[in-house]
């Protein structure tokens, strides 16, 4: 998933959302109307027209465009004036609620334990106070002032915000990056500011989205009870409440303010949703409806006759994401071959398309992806197949060990339940399923047997969880296991154990393995063959040992140098420059901006894939050993 | 090594939260029960603070229970004040009230002479509970259902239509929808009664429950949609698919439960919203619930009635939050019922 | 005797606010009174048109000096429990109603009875009240002064009898279903607070043979708009009132079902004479009064659901037409010119405008009226008015303190059709005199009227008192109330009357 999102800012993403643009435009229009409307109207909002028609219908005559209210005041001027107050109350009270709520919730959630319990108890006490009563009482005691209404409403809604933020903080606090910062000795306030608050942004925006319209509604509710702003000032709430009394006699007096109120709230909601998506690209969704990923026909590569032991043949695999800003090409034509029982490592930096390639093999590309090319597994074409076909493949033929052991197990179910479910799904009955689960647990070297099965994922360490995930993937005995960065999230000793386990099981079960990693050494150590990817393309392929001892592509060499320096105890020196932007990869050889050997033709022409004849292949205009120069 | 550390940490954590050493590793019914009991005991100071706050706020408000347009002769006013102990110092009245409360006596109502607050709440609470409970249930079922439908049809016309309607639902106050509904269904179409409770059986409940549930249906639909979408993007859903589980199994077995968690947390605010909304709805439809007592009591300075209603609300919310926490703990083993 | 099975005749009444109690001596509200009059019967009663009629007393004599009333109870009068109603029950009811120890809320209405004021003040024991029962069927009441409206007082709930066994047994909690024993045409069977109160006919009532409606259901509604909707949906046969803002529309759509009739009530603004700017500035008060166009308020704003008011006393007082100052009939321009002149004399001008607070309690009608009056003052005199909208109890307290108010809203409903019911509230000693109006001349005129038995002379004294008020202008009358019931066409026997008193026993329902 990582790397497929264009690195434009949230503002850009927001601007790309048509609904958000429309909502923002309407909101601006409303604000403008409210701001300059009163000066457009020939009538002041509080002037009574003694001789004119009262409760008059809208019309151009007399200058009362929206009609008049029950005592002949101009409805247009009043709707504008009311909007000023409503928006003011909305913004100010929401700000109060946000500031207080976020501070309080973050503090409680971060502090945790006794402090948290105490702070939340205080919130419970306040929650138990029916807020309406609070506001009624306050207005009774201190009269009705706009400021008081802000404070009363904001003072109530911060509770919701505090709860939401506290819950989120509590869960963030347990996340790895926060734990890491804490271990590194960062002071609490900095952790809260640097790591917690930015991650709360989404929640807070959603909260504000829900709060602001509510706040405006509460103001109108107060007006309904006769406790809103004092006459002759008015608000949309007060106008709607007046209009509701006259809904049969003078419907327009309800319709205009109510429509404007509803429209504003609607736009606020739409904008808030869009803002959330923009701030949290993980949730950003494709523009169109979700369609099952369908494949384009393979681009011209004639399928050669496959020898019987060929398990997987991938030809010209592409993964595109159509975006409004253009086509995002995550994978740009990759060929792969894997024999039964063979092992292949796919290596590359984040965003090079290796995970996309892996997911394409299981039909698990995210919504909006458009795969193309050909994926033949056991001689069967997979791309273009429907959900039913993929179900037959997943688990049974291709298993996946996912990237993130922390999030890839369902937190709400026990290990046993999850294992049993997979076993049952692949045709085992109740008792047999449980026996198989236990056997698999044993196979992945998790001691403790049946007691283990009753545990929840959060009760296991990261290494343990990854073993469980391996057990889950191997339970249906797939012919091919795709391990997508299975050790990235683990610490070094555990990494080695997991890799050893994977290799052992691969040999024992005689299955093929695709190991995806950013670490050339891991790939070379665990696999027979290695494929190096860059910017969605394969750049070099060959036997692991050959590649390791004599890389030909400058990028492979860079990866290797980086690795060797680390071993020598020096700080690992990354390849200079930034990985390319998937939405706008450089022309020619995509690596040329970072390549010390780049020449003019590297900028102009995409280097063709050339078979070296010695079981190695490369795509480079100027390989290191010069043999293809 | 790491595991046992984890385990110790968790136990310590749990002790902090519950204030005592709960040694069992996973919540078993007995510990949940004792936890609930402890929480209920812990609610006593909460409610005491609440009563104290409201008692003194109420007394700080100008005007008294016997002020009417017609003035009472001073000697009668004095006699009434003595009868209701209003002539004593405030702190003695407060202690007296607490003393009576300890015996479960909420005192006589100031406004409804000849009724005790206990009787009034006893008659109003079941009605409010029926109304509010039905509205909450409806909001959950309908809101949850619509939210799921929208999430599964994400990006489609159905999704957009549902979200637009739900946003409108949030945007229109129920003092507009309630009379509008009466006008349409009772006055013009004559399908349903315009008000009252119990006189017409189930038909009485349709409009008020709908009017009360509408904003919550909308809010819950939005929340469910967002939450389900988030869960559907989670790693474990992809993993579940990768293991060959069918789409129905993935949804039912893996997506719905975690997606329900944020909805569950929203139940508290939803219940509070329904309590507030019930004031308008009870007034508009002439339903004899305690929401009306509350506003009328506050306006009429019926001190005991307001205290009684607030206490009732407070207890209800405490119980409700406890229930939500227990449910949360049951749905999400990571969150202990704290 | 077996009656043929017959559909029950049920009347459903929208009754305004929830009654605070059904104890006749402790209730104060209109909604409680409506129900209590069905449950109990006083010595006298009212005919549907509002005239005094016999109640529990079949006949009575009044002494020549107008100070001794002798009532003879109907021999067949019974409590709903079946026991006979005795003269002692009435005497006990009057004593309880005057007794401060019983916490009675309405002693002022009994003030004409001998010693009543001393009993209410606790200076005399209740048994010194001037009401006695020489035998079981005779009640004799002595008055302090001749009181022409006294027979009306005896149809007021405050004078109703009490069923002593249950009072003894349940104390003040006797007014509940199953405990309340009355002598009226109906008895209480259900009281679900905020939901409904149900009465069924009392078979022991002396005139049960003429009662037509078997069951009455009173529905409380604070919200007149909701009441109107329930009426239109066919769930109510009668409403307590209609929202004034919808009067024209209701008249148009429901036509003859709307009954508008003069009602003994006046809506006015009081001026606080104890504080600036109104203390000692009659010209200012008159200027403000003359600047207000009552016809516009009653006609255009309240859509004919009220009558313009120029004096405190409403129409409908027997032998006493409402006052109307000469300027009421002036053309608007002349009236405004005069108002401006008075305003100038009072020391105000455009450069130095009057800044004033107008205080009212929260309600739609109060708000709209205050807005309009403020606009009239502003646009005609240049007065800057600050509207102060307060919640009812706060408002009452502030008004009573006389230290915060300047101009404030008052409405007053009379309990009996006599000028005294209104005139007395501006006496310097009256507890309701929030204006702090202190005019010895006015007090003396009222005292003289109280002592006067001769009707024309009494009316003349009240007329003089009203002139005094017009000159001093302690209040700014705005409108007189109308009763505003909606009555379904199938309800027979309904008749509008100034006290707005309607007994269910006088109504009957045609098949519908």
PDB file of C-alpha atoms in Angstrom, chain C residues 99-198:
ATOM      1  CA  UNK C  99     -56.950  29.543  57.111  1.00  0.00           C
ATOM      2  CA  UNK C 100     -53.250  30.350  56.666  1.00  0.00           C
ATOM      3  CA  UNK C 101     -52.347  27.167  58.520  1.00  0.00           C
ATOM      4  CA  UNK C 102     -54.022  25.160  55.768  1.00  0.00           C
ATOM      5  CA  UNK C 103     -51.790  26.917  53.256  1.00  0.00           C
ATOM      6  CA  UNK C 104     -54.766  28.151  51.292  1.00  0.00           C
ATOM      7  CA  UNK C 105     -53.743  30.182  48.249  1.00  0.00           C
ATOM      8  CA  UNK C 106     -56.758  32.316  47.571  1.00  0.00           C
ATOM      9  CA  UNK C 107     -57.910  34.008  50.764  1.00  0.00           C
ATOM     10  CA  UNK C 108     -58.319  37.386  49.085  1.00  0.00           C
ATOM     11  CA  UNK C 109     -61.399  36.263  47.230  1.00  0.00           C
ATOM     12  CA  UNK C 110     -63.153  35.588  50.551  1.00  0.00           C
ATOM     13  CA  UNK C 111     -62.224  39.051  51.853  1.00  0.00           C
ATOM     14  CA  UNK C 112     -65.840  40.355  51.790  1.00  0.00           C
ATOM     15  CA  UNK C 113     -66.816  37.828  54.497  1.00  0.00           C
ATOM     16  CA  UNK C 114     -66.812  39.136  58.034  1.00  0.00           C
ATOM     17  CA  UNK C 115     -63.448  38.628  59.790  1.00  0.00           C
ATOM     18  CA  UNK C 116     -61.990  36.963  56.691  1.00  0.00           C
ATOM     19  CA  UNK C 117     -59.001  39.298  56.484  1.00  0.00           C
ATOM     20  CA  UNK C 118     -58.182  38.817  60.159  1.00  0.00           C
ATOM     21  CA  UNK C 119     -58.467  35.060  59.848  1.00  0.00           C
ATOM     22  CA  UNK C 120     -56.218  35.013  56.793  1.00  0.00           C
ATOM     23  CA  UNK C 121     -53.688  37.162  58.584  1.00  0.00           C
ATOM     24  CA  UNK C 122     -53.676  34.759  61.504  1.00  0.00           C
ATOM     25  CA  UNK C 123     -55.090  37.353  63.883  1.00  0.00           C
ATOM     26  CA  UNK C 124     -58.300  35.403  64.500  1.00  0.00           C
ATOM     27  CA  UNK C 125     -58.932  31.667  64.581  1.00  0.00           C
ATOM     28  CA  UNK C 126     -60.744  30.225  61.533  1.00  0.00           C
ATOM     29  CA  UNK C 127     -63.910  29.552  63.502  1.00  0.00           C
ATOM     30  CA  UNK C 128     -64.426  33.312  63.873  1.00  0.00           C
ATOM     31  CA  UNK C 129     -65.082  33.543  60.130  1.00  0.00           C
ATOM     32  CA  UNK C 130     -68.504  34.997  59.440  1.00  0.00           C
ATOM     33  CA  UNK C 131     -70.001  31.759  58.137  1.00  0.00           C
ATOM     34  CA  UNK C 132     -72.147  29.471  60.262  1.00  0.00           C
ATOM     35  CA  UNK C 133     -74.416  26.473  59.875  1.00  0.00           C
ATOM     36  CA  UNK C 134     -77.480  26.882  62.081  1.00  0.00           C
ATOM     37  CA  UNK C 135     -78.702  23.501  60.877  1.00  0.00           C
ATOM     38  CA  UNK C 136     -77.615  20.832  58.417  1.00  0.00           C
ATOM     39  CA  UNK C 137     -79.372  22.500  55.497  1.00  0.00           C
ATOM     40  CA  UNK C 138     -78.724  26.175  56.121  1.00  0.00           C
ATOM     41  CA  UNK C 139     -75.578  28.250  55.682  1.00  0.00           C
ATOM     42  CA  UNK C 140     -75.528  31.830  56.935  1.00  0.00           C
ATOM     43  CA  UNK C 141     -72.759  34.111  55.777  1.00  0.00           C
ATOM     44  CA  UNK C 142     -72.202  37.591  57.184  1.00  0.00           C
ATOM     45  CA  UNK C 143     -70.284  40.127  55.182  1.00  0.00           C
ATOM     46  CA  UNK C 144     -68.126  42.975  56.373  1.00  0.00           C
ATOM     47  CA  UNK C 145     -69.609  45.251  53.735  1.00  0.00           C
ATOM     48  CA  UNK C 146     -72.375  44.877  51.198  1.00  0.00           C
ATOM     49  CA  UNK C 147     -70.760  43.198  48.188  1.00  0.00           C
ATOM     50  CA  UNK C 148     -72.791  43.121  44.976  1.00  0.00           C
ATOM     51  CA  UNK C 149     -70.714  40.388  43.398  1.00  0.00           C
ATOM     52  CA  UNK C 150     -70.710  38.114  46.427  1.00  0.00           C
ATOM     53  CA  UNK C 151     -72.933  35.441  44.858  1.00  0.00           C
ATOM     54  CA  UNK C 152     -70.325  35.026  42.127  1.00  0.00           C
ATOM     55  CA  UNK C 153     -67.636  34.468  44.756  1.00  0.00           C
ATOM     56  CA  UNK C 154     -69.590  31.460  45.985  1.00  0.00           C
ATOM     57  CA  UNK C 155     -69.249  29.745  42.636  1.00  0.00           C
ATOM     58  CA  UNK C 156     -65.460  30.138  42.811  1.00  0.00           C
ATOM     59  CA  UNK C 157     -63.527  26.996  43.829  1.00  0.00           C
ATOM     60  CA  UNK C 158     -62.073  28.792  46.857  1.00  0.00           C
ATOM     61  CA  UNK C 159     -65.541  28.648  48.456  1.00  0.00           C
ATOM     62  CA  UNK C 160     -66.258  25.002  47.683  1.00  0.00           C
ATOM     63  CA  UNK C 161     -67.099  22.520  50.456  1.00  0.00           C
ATOM     64  CA  UNK C 162     -64.698  19.913  51.700  1.00  0.00           C
ATOM     65  CA  UNK C 163     -65.297  16.245  52.452  1.00  0.00           C
ATOM     66  CA  UNK C 164     -63.800  16.155  55.891  1.00  0.00           C
ATOM     67  CA  UNK C 165     -63.319  12.388  56.441  1.00  0.00           C
ATOM     68  CA  UNK C 166     -60.805  12.172  53.606  1.00  0.00           C
ATOM     69  CA  UNK C 167     -59.170  15.463  54.491  1.00  0.00           C
ATOM     70  CA  UNK C 168     -58.538  14.031  57.950  1.00  0.00           C
ATOM     71  CA  UNK C 169     -57.371  10.752  56.564  1.00  0.00           C
ATOM     72  CA  UNK C 170     -55.061  11.865  53.757  1.00  0.00           C
ATOM     73  CA  UNK C 171     -54.237  15.456  54.671  1.00  0.00           C
ATOM     74  CA  UNK C 172     -53.291  17.587  51.690  1.00  0.00           C
ATOM     75  CA  UNK C 173     -52.879  14.522  49.530  1.00  0.00           C
ATOM     76  CA  UNK C 174     -56.598  13.884  49.397  1.00  0.00           C
ATOM     77  CA  UNK C 175     -57.035  15.342  45.907  1.00  0.00           C
ATOM     78  CA  UNK C 176     -56.155  12.119  44.112  1.00  0.00           C
ATOM     79  CA  UNK C 177     -58.143   9.476  42.286  1.00  0.00           C
ATOM     80  CA  UNK C 178     -59.744   7.140  44.800  1.00  0.00           C
ATOM     81  CA  UNK C 179     -59.471   9.706  47.576  1.00  0.00           C
ATOM     82  CA  UNK C 180     -61.165  12.776  46.215  1.00  0.00           C
ATOM     83  CA  UNK C 181     -64.831  12.865  47.169  1.00  0.00           C
ATOM     84  CA  UNK C 182     -66.738  15.724  45.588  1.00  0.00           C
ATOM     85  CA  UNK C 183     -70.282  16.962  45.255  1.00  0.00           C
ATOM     86  CA  UNK C 184     -70.067  17.936  41.585  1.00  0.00           C
ATOM     87  CA  UNK C 185     -71.476  16.298  38.500  1.00  0.00           C
ATOM     88  CA  UNK C 186     -68.316  14.249  37.914  1.00  0.00           C
ATOM     89  CA  UNK C 187     -65.853  12.267  39.921  1.00  0.00           C
ATOM     90  CA  UNK C 188     -62.128  11.760  39.437  1.00  0.00           C
ATOM     91  CA  UNK C 189     -61.033   8.339  38.175  1.00  0.00           C
ATOM     92  CA  UNK C 190     -57.590   8.871  36.681  1.00  0.00           C
ATOM     93  CA  UNK C 191     -54.788  11.411  36.946  1.00  0.00           C
ATOM     94  CA  UNK C 192     -51.710  10.653  34.906  1.00  0.00           C
ATOM     95  CA  UNK C 193     -49.591  13.753  35.395  1.00  0.00           C
ATOM     96  CA  UNK C 194     -48.728  15.447  32.098  1.00  0.00           C
ATOM     97  CA  UNK C 195     -50.884  12.921  30.272  1.00  0.00           C
ATOM     98  CA  UNK C 196     -54.534  13.241  31.162  1.00  0.00           C
ATOM     99  CA  UNK C 197     -57.129  13.555  33.871  1.00  0.00           C
ATOM    100  CA  UNK C 198     -60.262  11.465  33.491  1.00  0.00           C
TER     101      UNK C 198
END
